[in-house]
XYZ file of C-alpha atoms in Angstrom:
90
model
C 125.267 27.223 -259.122
C 126.465 29.563 -256.361
C 122.967 31.006 -255.941
C 121.564 27.481 -255.639
C 124.182 26.642 -253.003
C 123.129 29.705 -251.001
C 119.482 28.609 -251.207
C 120.453 25.120 -250.040
C 122.346 26.508 -247.043
C 119.483 28.855 -246.138
C 116.993 25.978 -246.421
C 119.103 23.753 -244.153
C 119.458 26.528 -241.569
C 115.756 27.381 -241.599
C 114.881 23.698 -241.155
C 117.261 23.385 -238.214
C 119.325 20.680 -239.914
C 122.389 19.690 -237.885
C 125.708 18.011 -238.550
C 126.521 19.629 -241.881
C 129.408 21.772 -243.068
C 129.732 24.077 -246.043
C 132.527 24.358 -248.587
C 134.248 21.018 -248.149
C 136.285 19.455 -250.933
C 135.628 15.807 -251.733
C 137.915 13.917 -254.133
C 139.295 17.158 -255.533
C 135.879 18.683 -256.229
C 134.007 21.131 -254.046
C 130.967 19.744 -252.280
C 128.819 22.699 -251.204
C 127.428 20.817 -248.200
C 128.515 17.622 -246.453
C 127.137 15.632 -243.538
C 130.376 13.965 -242.358
C 128.837 11.616 -239.782
C 126.440 10.208 -242.388
C 129.111 10.355 -245.136
C 126.744 12.284 -247.413
C 127.708 15.130 -249.731
C 125.198 17.351 -251.508
C 125.878 18.818 -254.920
C 123.590 21.392 -256.513
C 123.248 22.031 -260.222
C 121.599 24.644 -262.383
C 117.882 24.697 -263.125
C 117.751 21.009 -264.032
C 120.210 18.160 -264.358
C 120.408 16.766 -267.850
C 121.298 13.158 -268.639
C 124.792 12.990 -270.030
C 126.177 15.685 -267.726
C 129.120 14.481 -265.685
C 128.124 13.037 -262.362
C 129.631 13.893 -259.016
C 132.875 12.366 -257.847
C 132.945 11.043 -254.294
C 135.289 9.297 -251.950
C 134.680 5.591 -251.447
C 132.003 4.972 -248.845
C 130.357 8.370 -249.385
C 126.991 9.044 -250.988
C 126.648 12.112 -253.200
C 123.148 13.500 -253.563
C 122.545 15.772 -256.517
C 119.721 18.303 -256.507
C 118.745 20.900 -259.092
C 117.628 24.500 -258.661
C 114.087 23.281 -259.353
C 114.371 20.811 -256.454
C 115.541 23.573 -254.116
C 112.936 26.119 -255.136
C 109.912 23.915 -255.835
C 110.409 20.701 -253.886
C 112.522 21.269 -250.760
C 110.552 18.560 -248.931
C 112.034 16.017 -251.366
C 115.508 17.039 -250.262
C 114.706 16.487 -246.581
C 112.936 13.210 -247.296
C 116.060 12.020 -249.109
C 118.318 13.192 -246.281
C 116.115 11.574 -243.653
C 116.406 8.313 -245.548
C 120.175 8.613 -245.237
C 120.192 9.560 -241.522
C 121.376 13.089 -242.287
C 118.129 15.016 -241.954
C 117.084 17.742 -239.530
């Protein structure tokens, strides 16, 4: 998922998104990107998330958004629409 994390970071930079940090640990698990002011963490998976895979672990009061490689490469607008709905968008 490291390649997907790099794509996420590049996408956020190119879109001019603000208020995020990379490489933060949340509840003992790495969260590739967090928006601390909005209390939102983003986790990226492989090509597609499959039901039954373990979900993300977050601190109380935080929202963890999970996107797949397909979301990043084919539907980046969905990511920003989701972030905008959580007051963490560009």
